[in-house]
Short mmCIF file of C-alpha atoms and ligand atoms in Angstrom, two decimals:
data_model
loop_
_atom_site.label_atom_id
_atom_site.label_comp_id
_atom_site.label_asym_id
_atom_site.label_seq_id
_atom_site.Cartn_x
_atom_site.Cartn_y
_atom_site.Cartn_z
CA MET R 1436 24.46 14.39 13.52
CA SER R 1437 23.41 10.10 12.23
CA ALA R 1438 20.48 9.26 10.66
CA ASP R 1439 19.40 7.31 12.82
CA ASP R 1440 18.40 10.00 14.72
CA LEU R 1441 16.43 11.54 12.57
CA ARG R 1442 12.76 11.46 12.72
CA VAL R 1443 10.47 9.01 10.12
CA GLU R 1444 9.32 13.65 8.76
CA THR R 1445 13.02 14.85 7.78
CA ARG R 1446 14.30 11.33 6.51
CA VAL R 1447 11.81 11.55 4.21
CA VAL R 1448 13.03 14.42 2.50
CA HIS R 1449 16.40 13.47 2.54
CA ALA R 1450 17.37 9.82 1.96
CA GLY R 1451 18.66 8.98 -0.94
CA ARG R 1452 19.69 12.07 -2.12
CA PRO R 1453 23.01 12.54 -4.40
CA PRO R 1454 26.87 13.18 -1.79
CA ARG R 1455 27.05 16.60 -1.49
CA GLU R 1456 29.39 17.80 -3.65
CA GLU R 1457 30.17 20.91 -5.45
CA ASP R 1458 27.79 21.88 -7.72
CA GLY R 1459 26.75 18.13 -7.95
CA PRO R 1460 22.91 18.02 -8.46
CA LEU R 1461 20.17 17.82 -5.23
CA SER R 1462 17.85 15.15 -7.23
CA GLU R 1463 19.18 11.28 -8.55
CA PRO R 1464 19.11 12.50 -12.39
CA ILE R 1465 17.20 10.28 -14.73
CA VAL R 1466 19.43 7.87 -15.94
CA LEU R 1467 18.21 6.50 -20.06
CA ALA R 1468 20.73 4.05 -20.22
CA SER R 1469 19.83 0.56 -20.91
CA THR R 1470 23.12 -1.31 -21.16
CA TYR R 1471 26.70 -0.26 -19.57
CA HIS R 1472 30.53 0.02 -19.67
CA ALA R 1473 31.61 -2.91 -18.89
CA GLY R 1474 34.06 -4.08 -15.91
CA GLY R 1475 31.41 -2.38 -13.53
CA PRO R 1476 29.38 -3.98 -11.07
CA THR R 1477 25.53 -3.23 -12.77
CA GLY R 1478 26.08 -3.74 -16.91
CA TYR R 1479 22.44 -3.76 -17.72
CA GLY R 1480 19.62 -1.73 -17.45
CA ARG R 1481 17.50 -4.49 -15.79
CA ASP R 1482 20.02 -5.58 -12.82
CA GLY R 1483 20.46 -1.92 -11.98
CA ASN R 1484 19.70 2.02 -11.96
CA PRO R 1485 21.59 4.99 -10.48
CA THR R 1486 17.77 6.69 -10.53
CA TRP R 1487 16.54 3.13 -8.67
CA ALA R 1488 19.33 2.89 -6.45
CA SER R 1489 18.43 6.54 -5.00
CA PHE R 1490 14.68 4.93 -4.86
CA GLU R 1491 15.88 2.37 -2.82
CA GLU R 1492 17.96 3.80 -0.52
CA ALA R 1493 15.24 6.21 0.57
CA ILE R 1494 12.57 3.44 0.88
CA GLY R 1495 15.21 1.73 2.93
CA VAL R 1496 15.26 4.58 5.16
CA LEU R 1497 12.43 4.64 6.01
CA GLU R 1498 11.20 0.59 6.60
CA GLY R 1499 14.18 0.35 8.59
CA GLY R 1500 15.97 -2.28 5.54
CA SER R 1501 16.61 -2.93 1.98
CA ALA R 1502 14.57 -2.57 -0.77
CA LEU R 1503 14.21 -3.31 -4.02
CA VAL R 1504 11.47 -1.55 -6.54
CA PHE R 1505 9.70 -3.22 -9.00
CA ALA R 1506 7.30 -2.89 -12.56
CA SER R 1507 4.19 -2.32 -9.90
CA GLY R 1508 2.91 -3.69 -6.55
CA MET R 1509 1.56 -7.14 -8.46
CA ALA R 1510 5.48 -7.45 -10.23
CA ALA R 1511 7.03 -6.83 -6.50
CA SER R 1512 4.20 -9.15 -5.09
CA THR R 1513 4.26 -11.62 -7.32
CA THR R 1514 8.32 -12.28 -6.97
CA LEU R 1515 8.00 -12.44 -3.15
CA ILE R 1516 5.96 -15.02 -3.86
CA GLU R 1517 7.64 -16.95 -7.19
CA GLY R 1518 10.07 -17.46 -5.40
CA LEU R 1519 8.69 -19.92 -3.00
CA PRO R 1520 9.23 -23.97 -4.07
CA VAL R 1521 6.79 -26.12 -5.91
CA GLY R 1522 4.15 -27.10 -2.85
CA ALA R 1523 5.15 -24.72 -0.56
CA ARG R 1524 1.95 -22.94 1.96
CA VAL R 1525 0.86 -20.12 2.03
CA ALA R 1526 -1.76 -18.15 4.26
CA ALA R 1527 -3.54 -15.42 2.84
CA PRO R 1528 -5.89 -12.90 4.09
CA THR R 1529 -9.56 -13.44 2.70
CA SER R 1530 -10.10 -9.40 2.07
CA ALA R 1531 -6.45 -7.89 0.86
CA TYR R 1532 -6.36 -6.08 -2.52
CA MET R 1533 -7.96 -8.54 -5.35
CA GLY R 1534 -4.77 -9.23 -7.76
CA VAL R 1535 -2.77 -10.93 -4.63
CA ARG R 1536 -5.90 -12.68 -4.24
CA THR R 1537 -6.63 -13.75 -6.97
CA PHE R 1538 -2.87 -14.53 -8.31
CA LEU R 1539 -2.30 -16.81 -5.00
CA ARG R 1540 -6.29 -18.04 -5.67
CA GLU R 1541 -5.19 -19.14 -9.28
CA ARG R 1542 -1.74 -20.69 -8.19
CA GLY R 1543 -3.44 -22.97 -5.35
CA GLU R 1544 -6.32 -24.09 -8.49
CA ALA R 1545 -3.36 -24.81 -10.27
CA GLY R 1546 -1.68 -26.92 -7.66
CA ARG R 1547 1.79 -24.70 -7.53
CA LEU R 1548 1.27 -23.47 -4.56
CA ASP R 1549 -1.19 -24.48 -1.57
CA VAL R 1550 -3.33 -21.35 -0.08
CA ALA R 1551 -5.02 -21.34 2.90
CA PHE R 1552 -7.19 -18.57 2.93
CA ALA R 1553 -8.36 -16.87 6.60
CA ASP R 1554 -9.35 -13.71 7.32
CA VAL R 1555 -6.75 -11.66 8.80
CA THR R 1556 -8.50 -9.21 12.34
CA ASP R 1557 -8.95 -13.20 13.15
CA THR R 1558 -5.83 -13.65 14.76
CA ASP R 1559 -6.50 -17.28 15.31
CA ALA R 1560 -8.38 -18.11 13.15
CA MET R 1561 -5.06 -17.17 10.58
CA LEU R 1562 -2.82 -18.73 12.38
CA ALA R 1563 -3.90 -22.26 12.19
CA ALA R 1564 -3.93 -21.55 8.07
CA SER R 1565 -0.27 -20.32 8.65
CA ASP R 1566 -0.15 -24.30 10.63
CA GLY R 1567 2.90 -25.49 8.00
CA ALA R 1568 2.87 -22.82 6.01
CA ALA R 1569 6.29 -21.25 4.74
CA MET R 1570 4.42 -18.07 3.95
CA LEU R 1571 2.38 -15.47 5.45
CA TRP R 1572 0.96 -12.33 3.65
CA LEU R 1573 -0.40 -9.78 5.75
CA GLU R 1574 -2.12 -6.34 4.40
CA SER R 1575 -3.31 -3.84 7.59
CA PRO R 1576 -4.86 -2.01 6.58
CA THR R 1577 -6.73 -4.38 4.14
CA ASN R 1578 -7.66 -3.69 0.68
CA PRO R 1579 -10.67 -2.94 0.37
CA LEU R 1580 -12.60 -3.34 4.54
CA ILE R 1581 -9.45 -1.50 6.10
CA GLY R 1582 -9.19 -3.90 8.76
CA VAL R 1583 -6.61 -3.71 10.90
CA ALA R 1584 -4.55 -6.60 12.04
CA ASP R 1585 -2.81 -7.62 15.66
CA LEU R 1586 0.69 -7.11 13.07
CA PRO R 1587 2.78 -8.01 16.47
CA ALA R 1588 1.27 -11.65 17.17
CA LEU R 1589 1.24 -12.88 13.83
CA ILE R 1590 3.83 -11.86 13.21
CA ALA R 1591 5.33 -13.57 16.07
CA GLY R 1592 3.22 -16.70 14.99
CA GLY R 1593 4.14 -17.07 11.92
CA HIS R 1594 7.73 -17.35 13.51
CA GLU R 1595 7.36 -19.27 15.55
CA ARG R 1596 4.91 -21.66 13.24
CA GLY R 1597 8.24 -21.32 11.01
CA ALA R 1598 7.07 -18.98 8.30
CA ARG R 1599 8.07 -15.74 6.59
CA VAL R 1600 5.95 -13.16 7.16
CA VAL R 1601 5.40 -10.40 4.89
CA VAL R 1602 3.11 -6.76 5.57
CA ASP R 1603 1.32 -4.68 2.45
CA ASN R 1604 2.02 -1.83 4.29
CA THR R 1605 0.64 0.25 0.69
CA PHE R 1606 -2.29 1.44 2.92
CA ALA R 1607 -0.62 2.92 6.68
CA THR R 1608 3.29 3.84 4.32
CA PRO R 1609 6.37 4.55 6.77
CA ILE R 1610 4.44 6.92 7.96
CA LEU R 1611 2.41 5.49 10.31
CA GLN R 1612 3.50 2.37 10.21
CA GLN R 1613 6.84 -0.33 9.75
CA PRO R 1614 6.57 -3.46 10.24
CA LEU R 1615 9.88 -4.21 9.79
CA GLN R 1616 10.60 -3.20 12.90
CA LEU R 1617 7.44 -5.03 14.61
CA GLY R 1618 9.40 -8.59 12.88
CA ALA R 1619 7.83 -9.14 9.63
CA ASP R 1620 10.15 -10.21 7.31
CA ALA R 1621 9.43 -8.13 4.05
CA VAL R 1622 7.34 -5.04 3.37
CA VAL R 1623 5.81 -4.95 -0.09
CA HIS R 1624 4.32 -1.40 -1.29
CA SER R 1625 2.57 -0.75 -3.81
CA VAL R 1626 4.15 2.45 -4.45
CA THR R 1627 1.54 3.58 -7.53
CA LYS R 1628 -0.10 4.85 -4.31
CA TYR R 1629 1.16 7.27 -1.85
CA LEU R 1630 4.90 6.48 -1.76
CA ALA R 1631 4.76 8.08 -5.43
CA GLY R 1632 1.47 9.75 -4.89
CA HIS R 1633 -0.22 12.01 -7.65
CA ALA R 1634 -1.50 9.17 -9.93
CA ASP R 1635 0.42 9.34 -13.15
CA LEU R 1636 2.97 5.98 -12.61
CA LEU R 1637 3.85 2.67 -11.01
CA MET R 1638 5.79 1.20 -9.07
CA GLY R 1639 6.30 -1.31 -7.07
CA ALA R 1640 9.10 -2.25 -3.60
CA VAL R 1641 9.54 -4.78 -1.65
CA VAL R 1642 12.25 -4.35 1.17
CA VAL R 1643 13.42 -7.20 3.93
CA ARG R 1644 16.75 -7.43 6.43
CA ASP R 1645 17.28 -10.30 5.46
CA ALA R 1646 20.40 -10.93 3.45
CA GLN R 1647 20.10 -13.54 1.66
CA MET R 1648 16.38 -12.89 0.91
CA LEU R 1649 17.35 -9.91 -0.68
CA GLU R 1650 19.85 -11.75 -2.91
CA SER R 1651 17.32 -14.48 -4.07
CA LEU R 1652 14.84 -11.69 -5.14
CA ILE R 1653 17.52 -9.70 -6.54
CA HIS R 1654 17.90 -12.89 -8.94
CA GLY R 1655 13.65 -12.94 -9.05
CA ARG R 1656 13.87 -9.50 -10.25
CA HIS R 1657 16.56 -9.78 -13.09
CA LEU R 1658 14.89 -13.18 -14.16
CA TYR R 1659 10.89 -11.71 -14.10
CA GLY R 1660 11.99 -9.57 -15.16
CA GLY R 1661 9.63 -6.42 -14.28
CA VAL R 1662 11.77 -3.76 -13.77
CA PRO R 1663 10.46 0.13 -13.68
CA GLY R 1664 11.40 2.33 -15.99
CA PRO R 1665 13.64 5.96 -14.72
CA VAL R 1666 11.28 9.02 -15.73
CA GLU R 1667 8.89 6.57 -13.65
CA THR R 1668 11.26 6.56 -10.39
CA PHE R 1669 12.23 10.26 -11.27
CA LEU R 1670 8.77 11.23 -10.57
CA ALA R 1671 8.29 9.00 -6.93
CA LEU R 1672 11.52 9.92 -5.56
CA ARG R 1673 10.01 13.21 -6.37
CA GLY R 1674 6.66 12.66 -4.99
CA LEU R 1675 7.62 10.97 -1.78
CA ARG R 1676 9.25 13.83 -0.85
CA THR R 1677 5.86 15.18 0.48
CA LEU R 1678 4.54 12.18 1.62
CA ALA R 1679 4.35 12.62 5.12
CA LEU R 1680 2.78 16.68 4.59
CA ARG R 1681 0.51 14.33 2.20
CA VAL R 1682 -0.48 11.95 4.92
CA GLU R 1683 -1.15 14.22 7.90
CA ARG R 1684 -3.78 16.18 5.60
CA ALA R 1685 -5.03 13.25 3.76
CA GLU R 1686 -5.57 11.75 7.25
CA SER R 1687 -6.83 14.33 9.00
CA ASN R 1688 -9.33 15.00 6.43
CA CYS R 1689 -10.42 10.96 6.82
CA GLY R 1690 -11.19 11.72 10.06
CA VAL R 1691 -13.22 14.26 9.73
CA LEU R 1692 -15.15 13.09 6.54
CA ALA R 1693 -15.35 9.33 8.83
CA GLU R 1694 -17.16 11.28 11.33
CA ARG R 1695 -19.51 13.08 8.87
CA LEU R 1696 -20.61 10.18 7.50
CA SER R 1697 -21.52 7.58 10.23
CA ALA R 1698 -23.76 10.26 11.67
CA HIS R 1699 -25.06 10.17 7.48
CA PRO R 1700 -29.20 9.14 7.63
CA LEU R 1701 -28.44 6.80 4.23
CA VAL R 1702 -24.90 5.76 5.52
CA GLU R 1703 -25.50 2.41 7.25
CA ARG R 1704 -22.06 1.53 7.47
CA VAL R 1705 -18.82 3.23 7.32
CA ARG R 1706 -14.60 1.33 8.33
CA TYR R 1707 -12.19 3.65 9.25
CA PRO R 1708 -10.20 2.44 12.72
CA GLY R 1709 -9.80 6.26 13.18
CA LEU R 1710 -12.88 6.20 14.24
CA SER R 1711 -13.91 4.99 18.15
CA ASP R 1712 -16.50 1.49 18.00
CA ASP R 1713 -14.57 0.68 14.80
CA PRO R 1714 -13.47 -2.97 15.09
CA GLY R 1715 -9.26 -1.98 14.63
CA HIS R 1716 -9.70 0.59 16.72
CA GLU R 1717 -8.16 -0.60 19.55
CA ARG R 1718 -5.31 -2.34 17.53
CA ALA R 1719 -4.15 0.88 15.09
CA LEU R 1720 -3.50 2.27 18.24
CA GLY R 1721 -1.10 0.43 20.03
CA GLN R 1722 0.68 -0.34 16.51
CA MET R 1723 0.11 2.63 13.45
CA LYS R 1724 0.97 6.51 14.40
CA GLY R 1725 -2.28 7.21 13.05
CA PHE R 1726 -5.55 5.74 10.82
CA GLY R 1727 -4.57 6.07 7.61
CA ALA R 1728 -6.78 7.74 4.87
CA MET R 1729 -8.48 4.99 3.74
CA LEU R 1730 -12.41 4.78 4.58
CA SER R 1731 -15.33 2.54 3.50
CA PHE R 1732 -19.03 3.46 3.39
CA GLU R 1733 -21.81 1.17 2.59
CA VAL R 1734 -24.74 3.57 2.00
CA ALA R 1735 -28.70 2.71 2.14
CA GLY R 1736 -30.28 1.43 -0.82
CA GLY R 1737 -28.13 -1.77 -2.04
CA VAL R 1738 -25.72 -1.15 -5.43
CA GLY R 1739 -28.03 0.56 -7.88
CA ALA R 1740 -27.29 3.12 -4.51
CA ALA R 1741 -23.94 3.30 -4.35
CA GLU R 1742 -23.42 4.36 -8.34
CA ARG R 1743 -25.50 6.90 -7.89
CA VAL R 1744 -23.94 8.12 -4.76
CA CYS R 1745 -20.26 7.61 -7.02
CA ALA R 1746 -21.09 8.93 -10.31
CA SER R 1747 -22.72 11.69 -8.62
CA ALA R 1748 -20.13 13.42 -6.71
CA ARG R 1749 -17.96 16.57 -9.04
CA VAL R 1750 -14.85 16.86 -6.54
CA ILE R 1751 -13.80 14.07 -5.32
CA THR R 1752 -13.26 11.44 -8.31
CA HIS R 1753 -15.07 7.38 -9.42
CA ALA R 1754 -12.07 5.80 -9.99
CA THR R 1755 -10.03 3.68 -9.17
CA SER R 1756 -6.59 3.20 -7.31
CA LEU R 1757 -6.36 5.58 -4.00
CA GLY R 1758 -3.06 7.20 -2.45
CA GLY R 1759 -2.62 10.36 -4.58
CA VAL R 1760 -3.63 14.32 -3.60
CA GLU R 1761 -6.72 14.06 -5.48
CA SER R 1762 -9.62 11.92 -3.60
CA LEU R 1763 -11.19 8.85 -5.23
CA MET R 1764 -14.28 6.52 -4.22
CA GLU R 1765 -15.34 3.54 -6.23
CA ARG R 1766 -17.84 0.86 -5.18
CA ARG R 1767 -15.44 -2.10 -5.30
CA ALA R 1768 -18.25 -5.15 -5.78
CA ARG R 1769 -18.08 -3.94 -9.62
CA TRP R 1770 -14.48 -5.74 -9.54
CA ALA R 1771 -14.96 -9.35 -10.28
CA GLY R 1772 -11.24 -9.81 -8.42
CA ASP R 1773 -13.92 -8.33 -5.58
CA ALA R 1774 -17.08 -9.21 -5.74
CA ASP R 1775 -16.45 -11.22 -3.00
CA MET R 1776 -16.46 -7.70 -0.99
CA PRO R 1777 -20.11 -6.68 0.38
CA PRO R 1778 -22.22 -5.03 -3.04
CA SER R 1779 -22.60 -2.18 -1.39
CA LEU R 1780 -19.29 -0.81 -0.17
CA ILE R 1781 -17.42 1.97 -1.71
CA ARG R 1782 -14.41 2.46 -1.28
CA LEU R 1783 -12.76 6.55 -0.75
CA SER R 1784 -9.57 7.55 -0.88
CA VAL R 1785 -9.02 10.99 0.84
CA GLY R 1786 -7.08 13.70 -0.33
CA ILE R 1787 -5.45 16.83 0.42
CA GLU R 1788 -8.53 19.11 -1.06
CA HIS R 1789 -10.16 20.92 1.26
CA VAL R 1790 -12.61 18.19 3.72
CA GLU R 1791 -15.44 21.32 3.76
CA ASP R 1792 -15.18 21.27 -0.09
CA LEU R 1793 -14.97 16.80 0.08
CA TRP R 1794 -18.32 17.08 2.49
CA ALA R 1795 -20.24 18.93 0.66
CA ASP R 1796 -19.38 16.79 -2.79
CA LEU R 1797 -20.26 13.11 0.08
CA GLU R 1798 -23.44 15.74 1.40
CA ARG R 1799 -24.19 16.45 -2.58
CA ALA R 1800 -23.20 12.95 -3.60
CA LEU R 1801 -25.20 11.18 -1.48
CA GLY R 1802 -28.19 13.53 -1.59
CA SER R 1803 -28.76 12.31 -5.63
CA ILE R 1804 -30.17 8.56 -3.67
CA VAL R 1805 -33.26 10.02 -3.33
CA ASP R 1806 -33.68 12.55 -5.98
N1 PLP F 441 -1.18 -3.99 -2.73
C1 PLP F 441 -2.41 -3.00 -2.43
C2 PLP F 441 -2.68 -2.60 -0.72
C3 PLP F 441 -3.10 -2.37 -3.45
O1 PLP F 441 -4.22 -1.74 -2.86
C4 PLP F 441 -2.24 -2.48 -4.99
C5 PLP F 441 -2.65 -2.51 -6.12
O2 PLP F 441 -4.30 -1.12 -5.80
C6 PLP F 441 -1.13 -3.06 -4.96
C7 PLP F 441 -0.55 -3.92 -3.78
C8 PLP F 441 -0.78 -3.73 -6.31
O3 PLP F 441 0.13 -2.77 -7.08
P1 PLP F 441 -0.22 -1.89 -8.23
O4 PLP F 441 -1.09 -1.40 -9.17
O5 PLP F 441 1.01 -0.90 -8.32
O6 PLP F 441 0.70 -2.92 -8.99
#
């Protein structure tokens, strides 16, 4: 049976293992080396590492391309963007991870790039912004508005306009969405989140199909030097093995919480594509295998009420980040980079705890608004 015949749940367990040899280890060991004996292809630890190679093979198999690891999602994203020539146009979403938006805005203000922002859920607007673009940067579902972009239409439209199309697949993971199969040129991950899954490391990855793009990213990583440590890479690969199970459980929890939050009198709006009346529902059905485990909600009573909800939770942790086994929530507009988001919007990363414990905690936390 070839790897191509295997389902993603099987691939995530078996990809990136050492060869099956008598007494060989099942997992690639942590190789702590800055330098290698001369004569081989690696030579130096900024250019390669056997533990990286295993993780890269696994992510490459899951996304359907060639993967490179980086020190963080931002190192992966900025290395990709910095490969563009001076003055190149980049079209990017008005709602996407704030670090990438800030980086692009600042590069635009500095005259390094010509950046056009548009609403990624508005396909016409996003394609209009892509006219003359060298790169179309997409994220779906988006952070923190959980908007769903029409990936097939944007990828095709971006290509017609001559742009390379990049998709940040951090929220969906390759379990639910494979943008390279939809025609994208590159996929970016904050491995820190779902792929590693345990809130204990930072790492990033880019996966591409084109050999020339891969070569230029290898060169960019060599020069910018944003590489991960072998220990982090080992932990990320270990976390990756349970990705399918974690996503399945977290998504099932998220669906229940989204329905119940929608019916709560102190909740004004829930954003989750799994809700049948969500603007992204039909698109998600068409291009994803599930709806993911990220939702956002706005509470009655504004910023003060939202802060109280976050501070009152006892099972859900009041903290930034997402994609781990533990549920986290925070008011996104507390960050300067997301100050343009709805002020009382709380982003909830649903973990794998028992759903009734999560709901009891949310109900209790919402009760703090009127206490
Ligand atoms: N992309 C998305 C969608 C994110 O949510 C994040 C971080 O929150 C990043 C990229 C950046 O990743 P990292 O924090 O690993 O640098």
